[in-house]
Amino acid sequence: MKHWDQFLIPYKQAIDELKIKLKGMRSQFEQEYEHSPIEFVTGRVKPVASILDKAHQKRIPLDKLVTEMQDIAGLRMMCQFVDDIETVVKLLRNRNDFRVVEERNYISHKKPSGYRSYHVVIEYPVQTISGEKKILAEIQIRTLAMNFWATIEHSLNYKYKGQFPEEINTRLERAAEAAFRLDEEMSQIKEEIQEAQAYFSKNKEAVKKIEKKNYQ
Ligand SMILES: Nc1nc2c(ncn2[C@@H]2O[C@H](COP(=O)(O)OP(=O)(O)OP(=O)(O)O)[C@@H](O)[C@H]2O)c(=O)[nH]1
Ligand SMILES: Nc1ncnc2c1ncn2[C@@H]1O[C@H](COP(=O)(O)OP(=O)(O)OP(=O)(O)O)[C@@H](O)[C@H]1O
């Protein structure tokens, strides 16, 4: 087995386990309440080329990756509303299957790029055949609007390598402002949206029951 495959085994396992756990939080909310603060969850192990690039840029020696690179295992939790983010962060702090080691609030302090998101770095114990290995994982918690903006900006960044032409830069700034206003507008009508969603999901259940009955 190649060195990198072996190094990444606990990170892959952590992502698989954490995706199940965080998606489980969403299912539990859906069962017990009408609204879940978690819309969807994604996760990835950082590509090796990206690990090497970042190690080079940040001057992290390769034998210090485990303690100094926080996002080799990365997860994202998407929320509908800005105040769902705090609910999710509190739930993460209260869990006892991992330990929160750092929090970065890029919502109250957005980045100069316009990036908004809440980052929680956790220390997660992975059980391996050679014993327990503690790894770091970064959980990004953001609204759908924040995620839309960050995804687009990330692709453009990839294309232009951070050197955006003036027009793209201006448009990205305007888009960041529009995403911020969208979040604000949606928060203002949160109750109406949730009532409509609860009505929709109840009706969906009723339709499912009728369909099931007709099918039997
Ligand atoms: N699209 C986008 N994503 C960002 C931006 N800033 C941070 N991120 C995301 O957040 C991750 C970690 O960011 P930070 O909390 O700033 O971590 P850091 O170690 O201080 O800085 P990085 O070198 O960017 O990892 C990045 O790997 C990206 O996934 C941004 O300006 N645009
Ligand atoms: N915490 C995360 N959860 C889920 N997906 C992520 C997370 N962080 C990054 N990704 C996604 O993983 C892919 C590869 O990301 P990569 O690590 O190369 O970029 P990055 O996040 O910009 O990292 P860097 O800090 O090195 O610039 C991208 O599509 C990115 O959006």
PDB file of C-alpha atoms and ligand atoms in Angstrom:
ATOM      1  CA  MET A   1       0.000   0.000   0.000  1.00  0.00           C
ATOM      2  CA  LYS A   2       1.261   3.469  -0.891  1.00  0.00           C
ATOM      3  CA  HIS A   3       2.362   5.818   1.908  1.00  0.00           C
ATOM      4  CA  TRP A   4      -0.412   8.394   1.282  1.00  0.00           C
ATOM      5  CA  ASP A   5      -3.189   5.781   1.141  1.00  0.00           C
ATOM      6  CA  GLN A   6      -2.016   4.491   4.500  1.00  0.00           C
ATOM      7  CA  PHE A   7      -1.713   7.974   6.021  1.00  0.00           C
ATOM      8  CA  LEU A   8      -5.243   8.884   4.911  1.00  0.00           C
ATOM      9  CA  ILE A   9      -6.975   5.732   6.237  1.00  0.00           C
ATOM     10  CA  PRO A  10      -7.993   7.258   9.615  1.00  0.00           C
ATOM     11  CA  TYR A  11      -9.143  10.470   7.851  1.00  0.00           C
ATOM     12  CA  LYS A  12     -11.368   8.489   5.455  1.00  0.00           C
ATOM     13  CA  GLN A  13     -12.777   6.520   8.362  1.00  0.00           C
ATOM     14  CA  ALA A  14     -13.423   9.717  10.335  1.00  0.00           C
ATOM     15  CA  ILE A  15     -15.295  11.262   7.382  1.00  0.00           C
ATOM     16  CA  ASP A  16     -17.437   8.130   6.927  1.00  0.00           C
ATOM     17  CA  GLU A  17     -18.274   8.004  10.629  1.00  0.00           C
ATOM     18  CA  LEU A  18     -18.872  11.741  11.043  1.00  0.00           C
ATOM     19  CA  LYS A  19     -21.111  11.952   7.971  1.00  0.00           C
ATOM     20  CA  ILE A  20     -23.335   9.241   9.480  1.00  0.00           C
ATOM     21  CA  LYS A  21     -23.344  10.978  12.878  1.00  0.00           C
ATOM     22  CA  LEU A  22     -24.090  14.473  11.554  1.00  0.00           C
ATOM     23  CA  LYS A  23     -26.729  13.225   9.113  1.00  0.00           C
ATOM     24  CA  GLY A  24     -28.185  11.315  12.080  1.00  0.00           C
ATOM     25  CA  MET A  25     -28.689  14.645  13.868  1.00  0.00           C
ATOM     26  CA  ARG A  26     -30.757  15.838  10.902  1.00  0.00           C
ATOM     27  CA  SER A  27     -32.896  12.653  10.858  1.00  0.00           C
ATOM     28  CA  GLN A  28     -33.521  12.949  14.583  1.00  0.00           C
ATOM     29  CA  PHE A  29     -34.711  16.548  14.183  1.00  0.00           C
ATOM     30  CA  GLU A  30     -37.013  15.505  11.360  1.00  0.00           C
ATOM     31  CA  GLN A  31     -38.546  12.748  13.491  1.00  0.00           C
ATOM     32  CA  GLU A  32     -38.966  14.814  16.635  1.00  0.00           C
ATOM     33  CA  TYR A  33     -39.598  18.344  15.366  1.00  0.00           C
ATOM     34  CA  GLU A  34     -41.148  19.980  12.330  1.00  0.00           C
ATOM     35  CA  HIS A  35     -37.985  21.842  11.383  1.00  0.00           C
ATOM     36  CA  SER A  36     -34.373  20.694  11.226  1.00  0.00           C
ATOM     37  CA  PRO A  37     -31.621  23.318  11.575  1.00  0.00           C
ATOM     38  CA  ILE A  38     -29.520  21.057   9.322  1.00  0.00           C
ATOM     39  CA  GLU A  39     -30.412  21.044   5.630  1.00  0.00           C
ATOM     40  CA  PHE A  40     -27.653  18.728   4.363  1.00  0.00           C
ATOM     41  CA  VAL A  41     -24.174  17.481   5.199  1.00  0.00           C
ATOM     42  CA  THR A  42     -21.157  16.864   2.957  1.00  0.00           C
ATOM     43  CA  GLY A  43     -17.643  15.686   3.673  1.00  0.00           C
ATOM     44  CA  ARG A  44     -14.374  15.029   1.911  1.00  0.00           C
ATOM     45  CA  VAL A  45     -10.796  13.993   2.519  1.00  0.00           C
ATOM     46  CA  LYS A  46      -8.470  16.701   1.198  1.00  0.00           C
ATOM     47  CA  PRO A  47      -6.861  15.648  -2.103  1.00  0.00           C
ATOM     48  CA  VAL A  48      -3.148  14.798  -1.735  1.00  0.00           C
ATOM     49  CA  ALA A  49      -2.154  17.508  -4.261  1.00  0.00           C
ATOM     50  CA  SER A  50      -4.031  20.064  -2.165  1.00  0.00           C
ATOM     51  CA  ILE A  51      -2.389  18.817   1.070  1.00  0.00           C
ATOM     52  CA  LEU A  52       1.035  19.218  -0.550  1.00  0.00           C
ATOM     53  CA  ASP A  53       0.212  22.700  -1.911  1.00  0.00           C
ATOM     54  CA  LYS A  54      -1.046  23.926   1.442  1.00  0.00           C
ATOM     55  CA  ALA A  55       1.888  22.358   3.339  1.00  0.00           C
ATOM     56  CA  HIS A  56       4.233  24.160   0.958  1.00  0.00           C
ATOM     57  CA  GLN A  57       2.405  27.518   1.207  1.00  0.00           C
ATOM     58  CA  LYS A  58       2.089  27.411   5.008  1.00  0.00           C
ATOM     59  CA  ARG A  59       5.524  25.835   5.515  1.00  0.00           C
ATOM     60  CA  ILE A  60       4.114  22.861   7.387  1.00  0.00           C
ATOM     61  CA  PRO A  61       6.654  19.999   7.523  1.00  0.00           C
ATOM     62  CA  LEU A  62       5.063  16.770   6.238  1.00  0.00           C
ATOM     63  CA  ASP A  63       5.773  15.011   9.540  1.00  0.00           C
ATOM     64  CA  LYS A  64       3.662  17.679  11.337  1.00  0.00           C
ATOM     65  CA  LEU A  65       0.530  17.339   9.168  1.00  0.00           C
ATOM     66  CA  VAL A  66      -1.464  15.471  11.827  1.00  0.00           C
ATOM     67  CA  THR A  67      -1.192  18.319  14.326  1.00  0.00           C
ATOM     68  CA  GLU A  68      -0.851  21.332  12.019  1.00  0.00           C
ATOM     69  CA  MET A  69      -3.213  20.812   9.088  1.00  0.00           C
ATOM     70  CA  GLN A  70      -6.740  21.067  10.411  1.00  0.00           C
ATOM     71  CA  ASP A  71      -8.745  20.365   7.270  1.00  0.00           C
ATOM     72  CA  ILE A  72      -7.413  17.060   5.915  1.00  0.00           C
ATOM     73  CA  ALA A  73     -10.795  15.761   7.073  1.00  0.00           C
ATOM     74  CA  GLY A  74     -13.463  18.350   6.242  1.00  0.00           C
ATOM     75  CA  LEU A  75     -17.203  18.429   6.694  1.00  0.00           C
ATOM     76  CA  ARG A  76     -19.878  20.979   5.848  1.00  0.00           C
ATOM     77  CA  MET A  77     -23.257  21.404   7.462  1.00  0.00           C
ATOM     78  CA  MET A  78     -25.701  23.542   5.514  1.00  0.00           C
ATOM     79  CA  CYS A  79     -28.532  25.398   7.251  1.00  0.00           C
ATOM     80  CA  GLN A  80     -31.543  27.299   5.916  1.00  0.00           C
ATOM     81  CA  PHE A  81     -31.319  30.237   8.324  1.00  0.00           C
ATOM     82  CA  VAL A  82     -28.446  32.150   9.937  1.00  0.00           C
ATOM     83  CA  ASP A  83     -29.665  31.487  13.476  1.00  0.00           C
ATOM     84  CA  ASP A  84     -29.748  27.718  12.786  1.00  0.00           C
ATOM     85  CA  ILE A  85     -25.936  27.936  12.699  1.00  0.00           C
ATOM     86  CA  GLU A  86     -25.724  28.761  16.402  1.00  0.00           C
ATOM     87  CA  THR A  87     -28.093  25.898  17.232  1.00  0.00           C
ATOM     88  CA  VAL A  88     -25.843  23.499  15.309  1.00  0.00           C
ATOM     89  CA  VAL A  89     -22.642  24.834  16.903  1.00  0.00           C
ATOM     90  CA  LYS A  90     -24.145  24.383  20.403  1.00  0.00           C
ATOM     91  CA  LEU A  91     -25.057  20.796  19.548  1.00  0.00           C
ATOM     92  CA  LEU A  92     -21.500  20.121  18.369  1.00  0.00           C
ATOM     93  CA  ARG A  93     -20.016  21.622  21.563  1.00  0.00           C
ATOM     94  CA  ASN A  94     -22.222  19.349  23.680  1.00  0.00           C
ATOM     95  CA  ARG A  95     -21.293  16.061  22.052  1.00  0.00           C
ATOM     96  CA  ASN A  96     -18.968  13.715  23.866  1.00  0.00           C
ATOM     97  CA  ASP A  97     -17.716  11.676  20.903  1.00  0.00           C
ATOM     98  CA  PHE A  98     -15.329  14.484  19.930  1.00  0.00           C
ATOM     99  CA  ARG A  99     -13.764  17.603  21.407  1.00  0.00           C
ATOM    100  CA  VAL A 100     -14.055  21.105  19.942  1.00  0.00           C
ATOM    101  CA  VAL A 101     -10.529  22.567  19.889  1.00  0.00           C
ATOM    102  CA  GLU A 102     -11.079  25.804  17.951  1.00  0.00           C
ATOM    103  CA  GLU A 103     -13.865  27.982  16.582  1.00  0.00           C
ATOM    104  CA  ARG A 104     -13.604  30.655  13.891  1.00  0.00           C
ATOM    105  CA  ASN A 105     -16.551  32.950  13.348  1.00  0.00           C
ATOM    106  CA  TYR A 106     -16.419  34.333   9.818  1.00  0.00           C
ATOM    107  CA  ILE A 107     -20.049  35.418  10.102  1.00  0.00           C
ATOM    108  CA  SER A 108     -19.574  38.159  12.669  1.00  0.00           C
ATOM    109  CA  HIS A 109     -16.118  38.733  11.130  1.00  0.00           C
ATOM    110  CA  LYS A 110     -16.408  38.054   7.415  1.00  0.00           C
ATOM    111  CA  LYS A 111     -13.173  37.548   5.479  1.00  0.00           C
ATOM    112  CA  PRO A 112     -11.864  40.338   3.192  1.00  0.00           C
ATOM    113  CA  SER A 113     -12.910  38.136   0.234  1.00  0.00           C
ATOM    114  CA  GLY A 114     -16.545  38.369   1.412  1.00  0.00           C
ATOM    115  CA  TYR A 115     -16.472  34.752   2.708  1.00  0.00           C
ATOM    116  CA  ARG A 116     -18.918  33.992   5.519  1.00  0.00           C
ATOM    117  CA  SER A 117     -19.126  30.711   7.427  1.00  0.00           C
ATOM    118  CA  TYR A 118     -18.636  29.352  10.977  1.00  0.00           C
ATOM    119  CA  HIS A 119     -15.719  26.965  11.405  1.00  0.00           C
ATOM    120  CA  VAL A 120     -15.378  24.447  14.194  1.00  0.00           C
ATOM    121  CA  VAL A 121     -12.214  22.365  14.479  1.00  0.00           C
ATOM    122  CA  ILE A 122     -12.643  19.102  16.358  1.00  0.00           C
ATOM    123  CA  GLU A 123     -10.336  16.410  17.672  1.00  0.00           C
ATOM    124  CA  TYR A 124     -11.878  13.081  16.746  1.00  0.00           C
ATOM    125  CA  PRO A 125     -10.717   9.697  18.066  1.00  0.00           C
ATOM    126  CA  VAL A 126     -10.592   7.043  15.333  1.00  0.00           C
ATOM    127  CA  GLN A 127     -10.408   3.380  16.343  1.00  0.00           C
ATOM    128  CA  THR A 128      -7.892   1.554  14.142  1.00  0.00           C
ATOM    129  CA  ILE A 129      -6.389  -1.932  14.254  1.00  0.00           C
ATOM    130  CA  SER A 130      -3.261  -0.381  15.758  1.00  0.00           C
ATOM    131  CA  GLY A 131      -5.166   1.459  18.488  1.00  0.00           C
ATOM    132  CA  GLU A 132      -6.855   4.856  18.819  1.00  0.00           C
ATOM    133  CA  LYS A 133      -5.661   7.703  16.587  1.00  0.00           C
ATOM    134  CA  LYS A 134      -6.773  11.264  17.330  1.00  0.00           C
ATOM    135  CA  ILE A 135      -7.159  13.347  14.199  1.00  0.00           C
ATOM    136  CA  LEU A 136      -8.297  16.915  13.533  1.00  0.00           C
ATOM    137  CA  ALA A 137     -11.343  17.645  11.372  1.00  0.00           C
ATOM    138  CA  GLU A 138     -12.793  20.960  10.258  1.00  0.00           C
ATOM    139  CA  ILE A 139     -16.568  21.405  10.210  1.00  0.00           C
ATOM    140  CA  GLN A 140     -17.812  24.403   8.206  1.00  0.00           C
ATOM    141  CA  ILE A 141     -21.335  25.471   9.154  1.00  0.00           C
ATOM    142  CA  ARG A 142     -23.056  27.868   6.760  1.00  0.00           C
ATOM    143  CA  THR A 143     -26.359  28.828   5.202  1.00  0.00           C
ATOM    144  CA  LEU A 144     -27.364  27.761   1.705  1.00  0.00           C
ATOM    145  CA  ALA A 145     -26.690  31.319   0.486  1.00  0.00           C
ATOM    146  CA  MET A 146     -23.204  31.383   2.089  1.00  0.00           C
ATOM    147  CA  ASN A 147     -22.504  27.992   0.528  1.00  0.00           C
ATOM    148  CA  PHE A 148     -23.625  29.138  -2.924  1.00  0.00           C
ATOM    149  CA  TRP A 149     -21.321  32.139  -2.819  1.00  0.00           C
ATOM    150  CA  ALA A 150     -18.340  30.178  -1.412  1.00  0.00           C
ATOM    151  CA  THR A 151     -18.728  27.410  -4.010  1.00  0.00           C
ATOM    152  CA  ILE A 152     -18.779  29.866  -6.907  1.00  0.00           C
ATOM    153  CA  GLU A 153     -15.890  31.898  -5.483  1.00  0.00           C
ATOM    154  CA  HIS A 154     -13.878  28.702  -4.930  1.00  0.00           C
ATOM    155  CA  SER A 155     -14.307  27.678  -8.590  1.00  0.00           C
ATOM    156  CA  LEU A 156     -13.319  31.138  -9.824  1.00  0.00           C
ATOM    157  CA  ASN A 157     -10.359  31.146  -7.459  1.00  0.00           C
ATOM    158  CA  TYR A 158      -9.269  27.859  -8.959  1.00  0.00           C
ATOM    159  CA  LYS A 159      -9.519  29.345 -12.452  1.00  0.00           C
ATOM    160  CA  TYR A 160      -7.841  32.694 -11.714  1.00  0.00           C
ATOM    161  CA  LYS A 161      -5.543  31.472  -8.879  1.00  0.00           C
ATOM    162  CA  GLY A 162      -6.705  34.298  -6.604  1.00  0.00           C
ATOM    163  CA  GLN A 163      -5.897  37.043  -9.151  1.00  0.00           C
ATOM    164  CA  PHE A 164      -9.408  38.016 -10.169  1.00  0.00           C
ATOM    165  CA  PRO A 165      -9.911  40.494 -13.018  1.00  0.00           C
ATOM    166  CA  GLU A 166     -11.390  43.762 -11.718  1.00  0.00           C
ATOM    167  CA  GLU A 167     -14.881  43.083 -13.101  1.00  0.00           C
ATOM    168  CA  ILE A 168     -15.103  39.595 -11.563  1.00  0.00           C
ATOM    169  CA  ASN A 169     -13.905  41.038  -8.262  1.00  0.00           C
ATOM    170  CA  THR A 170     -16.624  43.691  -8.256  1.00  0.00           C
ATOM    171  CA  ARG A 171     -19.286  41.140  -9.176  1.00  0.00           C
ATOM    172  CA  LEU A 172     -18.121  38.787  -6.417  1.00  0.00           C
ATOM    173  CA  GLU A 173     -18.329  41.621  -3.895  1.00  0.00           C
ATOM    174  CA  ARG A 174     -21.859  42.436  -5.067  1.00  0.00           C
ATOM    175  CA  ALA A 175     -22.813  38.753  -4.983  1.00  0.00           C
ATOM    176  CA  ALA A 176     -21.506  38.470  -1.392  1.00  0.00           C
ATOM    177  CA  GLU A 177     -23.667  41.468  -0.452  1.00  0.00           C
ATOM    178  CA  ALA A 178     -26.679  39.924  -2.214  1.00  0.00           C
ATOM    179  CA  ALA A 179     -26.154  36.596  -0.387  1.00  0.00           C
ATOM    180  CA  PHE A 180     -25.974  38.501   2.921  1.00  0.00           C
ATOM    181  CA  ARG A 181     -29.245  40.318   2.134  1.00  0.00           C
ATOM    182  CA  LEU A 182     -30.885  37.065   1.030  1.00  0.00           C
ATOM    183  CA  ASP A 183     -30.051  35.530   4.430  1.00  0.00           C
ATOM    184  CA  GLU A 184     -31.484  38.595   6.161  1.00  0.00           C
ATOM    185  CA  GLU A 185     -34.691  38.540   4.105  1.00  0.00           C
ATOM    186  CA  MET A 186     -35.221  34.822   4.711  1.00  0.00           C
ATOM    187  CA  SER A 187     -34.664  35.287   8.461  1.00  0.00           C
ATOM    188  CA  GLN A 188     -37.416  37.935   8.477  1.00  0.00           C
ATOM    189  CA  ILE A 189     -39.963  35.454   7.090  1.00  0.00           C
ATOM    190  CA  LYS A 190     -38.552  32.368   8.817  1.00  0.00           C
ATOM    191  CA  GLU A 191     -41.818  31.535  10.614  1.00  0.00           C
ATOM    192  CA  GLU A 192     -43.913  31.715   7.433  1.00  0.00           C
ATOM    193  CA  ILE A 193     -41.385  29.545   5.579  1.00  0.00           C
ATOM    194  CA  GLN A 194     -41.330  26.948   8.346  1.00  0.00           C
ATOM    195  CA  GLU A 195     -45.129  26.809   8.546  1.00  0.00           C
ATOM    196  CA  ALA A 196     -45.290  26.251   4.785  1.00  0.00           C
ATOM    197  CA  GLN A 197     -42.613  23.543   4.991  1.00  0.00           C
ATOM    198  CA  ALA A 198     -44.401  21.770   7.864  1.00  0.00           C
ATOM    199  CA  TYR A 199     -47.676  21.900   5.882  1.00  0.00           C
ATOM    200  CA  PHE A 200     -45.889  20.549   2.820  1.00  0.00           C
ATOM    201  CA  SER A 201     -44.197  17.676   4.667  1.00  0.00           C
ATOM    202  CA  LYS A 202     -47.489  16.700   6.446  1.00  0.00           C
ATOM    203  CA  ASN A 203     -49.294  16.635   3.093  1.00  0.00           C
ATOM    204  CA  LYS A 204     -46.457  14.664   1.576  1.00  0.00           C
ATOM    205  CA  GLU A 205     -46.909  12.071   4.346  1.00  0.00           C
ATOM    206  CA  ALA A 206     -50.676  11.977   3.701  1.00  0.00           C
ATOM    207  CA  VAL A 207     -50.142  11.522  -0.057  1.00  0.00           C
ATOM    208  CA  LYS A 208     -47.585   8.763   0.635  1.00  0.00           C
ATOM    209  CA  LYS A 209     -50.120   6.962   2.905  1.00  0.00           C
ATOM    210  CA  ILE A 210     -52.865   7.175   0.233  1.00  0.00           C
ATOM    211  CA  GLU A 211     -50.459   5.945  -2.455  1.00  0.00           C
ATOM    212  CA  LYS A 212     -49.383   3.043  -0.240  1.00  0.00           C
ATOM    213  CA  LYS A 213     -53.029   2.104   0.467  1.00  0.00           C
ATOM    214  CA  ASN A 214     -53.906   2.188  -3.249  1.00  0.00           C
ATOM    215  CA  TYR A 215     -50.929   0.033  -4.046  1.00  0.00           C
ATOM    216  CA  GLN A 216     -51.782  -2.736  -1.538  1.00  0.00           C
TER     217      GLN A 216
HETATM  218  N1  LIG B   1     -14.610  29.993  -1.129  1.00  0.00           N
HETATM  219  C1  LIG B   1     -13.882  30.396  -0.086  1.00  0.00           C
HETATM  220  N2  LIG B   1     -13.580  29.529   0.908  1.00  0.00           N
HETATM  221  C2  LIG B   1     -12.828  29.970   1.942  1.00  0.00           C
HETATM  222  C3  LIG B   1     -12.359  31.295   2.025  1.00  0.00           C
HETATM  223  N3  LIG B   1     -11.652  31.427   3.179  1.00  0.00           N
HETATM  224  C4  LIG B   1     -11.694  30.213   3.777  1.00  0.00           C
HETATM  225  N4  LIG B   1     -12.389  29.326   3.054  1.00  0.00           N
HETATM  226  C5  LIG B   1     -12.658  27.910   3.381  1.00  0.00           C
HETATM  227  O1  LIG B   1     -12.299  27.696   4.732  1.00  0.00           O
HETATM  228  C6  LIG B   1     -11.187  26.769   4.844  1.00  0.00           C
HETATM  229  C7  LIG B   1     -10.276  27.121   6.000  1.00  0.00           C
HETATM  230  O2  LIG B   1     -10.209  28.495   6.151  1.00  0.00           O
HETATM  231  P1  LIG B   1      -9.667  29.218   7.447  1.00  0.00           P
HETATM  232  O3  LIG B   1     -10.536  29.017   8.621  1.00  0.00           O
HETATM  233  O4  LIG B   1      -9.364  30.601   7.023  1.00  0.00           O
HETATM  234  O5  LIG B   1      -8.349  28.410   7.764  1.00  0.00           O
HETATM  235  P2  LIG B   1      -6.899  28.923   7.771  1.00  0.00           P
HETATM  236  O6  LIG B   1      -6.048  27.743   8.140  1.00  0.00           O
HETATM  237  O7  LIG B   1      -6.798  30.168   8.592  1.00  0.00           O
HETATM  238  O8  LIG B   1      -6.679  29.335   6.249  1.00  0.00           O
HETATM  239  P3  LIG B   1      -6.580  28.426   4.972  1.00  0.00           P
HETATM  240  O9  LIG B   1      -5.163  28.541   4.546  1.00  0.00           O
HETATM  241  O10 LIG B   1      -7.514  29.058   3.935  1.00  0.00           O
HETATM  242  O11 LIG B   1      -6.993  27.025   5.298  1.00  0.00           O
HETATM  243  C8  LIG B   1     -10.547  26.819   3.460  1.00  0.00           C
HETATM  244  O12 LIG B   1      -9.855  25.614   3.214  1.00  0.00           O
HETATM  245  C9  LIG B   1     -11.773  26.975   2.555  1.00  0.00           C
HETATM  246  O13 LIG B   1     -12.466  25.739   2.427  1.00  0.00           O
HETATM  247  C10 LIG B   1     -12.683  32.221   0.952  1.00  0.00           C
HETATM  248  O14 LIG B   1     -12.311  33.383   0.927  1.00  0.00           O
HETATM  249  N5  LIG B   1     -13.432  31.692  -0.072  1.00  0.00           N
HETATM  250  N1  LIG B   2     -14.829  21.300   5.283  1.00  0.00           N
HETATM  251  C1  LIG B   2     -15.187  20.887   4.050  1.00  0.00           C
HETATM  252  N2  LIG B   2     -16.257  20.081   3.900  1.00  0.00           N
HETATM  253  C2  LIG B   2     -16.639  19.652   2.684  1.00  0.00           C
HETATM  254  N3  LIG B   2     -15.995  19.975   1.542  1.00  0.00           N
HETATM  255  C3  LIG B   2     -14.922  20.773   1.630  1.00  0.00           C
HETATM  256  C4  LIG B   2     -14.465  21.272   2.885  1.00  0.00           C
HETATM  257  N4  LIG B   2     -13.384  22.065   2.665  1.00  0.00           N
HETATM  258  C5  LIG B   2     -13.182  22.069   1.340  1.00  0.00           C
HETATM  259  N5  LIG B   2     -14.087  21.293   0.711  1.00  0.00           N
HETATM  260  C6  LIG B   2     -14.180  21.041  -0.745  1.00  0.00           C
HETATM  261  O1  LIG B   2     -13.240  20.053  -1.107  1.00  0.00           O
HETATM  262  C7  LIG B   2     -12.733  20.295  -2.411  1.00  0.00           C
HETATM  263  C8  LIG B   2     -11.217  20.307  -2.380  1.00  0.00           C
HETATM  264  O2  LIG B   2     -10.856  21.316  -1.472  1.00  0.00           O
HETATM  265  P1  LIG B   2      -9.429  21.802  -1.111  1.00  0.00           P
HETATM  266  O3  LIG B   2      -9.074  21.279   0.208  1.00  0.00           O
HETATM  267  O4  LIG B   2      -8.491  21.524  -2.240  1.00  0.00           O
HETATM  268  O5  LIG B   2      -9.686  23.379  -1.154  1.00  0.00           O
HETATM  269  P2  LIG B   2      -9.792  24.469  -0.026  1.00  0.00           P
HETATM  270  O6  LIG B   2     -10.898  24.142   0.881  1.00  0.00           O
HETATM  271  O7  LIG B   2      -9.876  25.780  -0.713  1.00  0.00           O
HETATM  272  O8  LIG B   2      -8.445  24.306   0.730  1.00  0.00           O
HETATM  273  P3  LIG B   2      -7.189  25.269   0.975  1.00  0.00           P
HETATM  274  O9  LIG B   2      -7.319  25.666   2.408  1.00  0.00           O
HETATM  275  O10 LIG B   2      -6.039  24.332   0.752  1.00  0.00           O
HETATM  276  O11 LIG B   2      -7.224  26.397   0.007  1.00  0.00           O
HETATM  277  C9  LIG B   2     -13.351  21.623  -2.857  1.00  0.00           C
HETATM  278  O12 LIG B   2     -14.463  21.340  -3.672  1.00  0.00           O
HETATM  279  C10 LIG B   2     -13.804  22.263  -1.564  1.00  0.00           C
HETATM  280  O13 LIG B   2     -14.945  23.090  -1.753  1.00  0.00           O
END
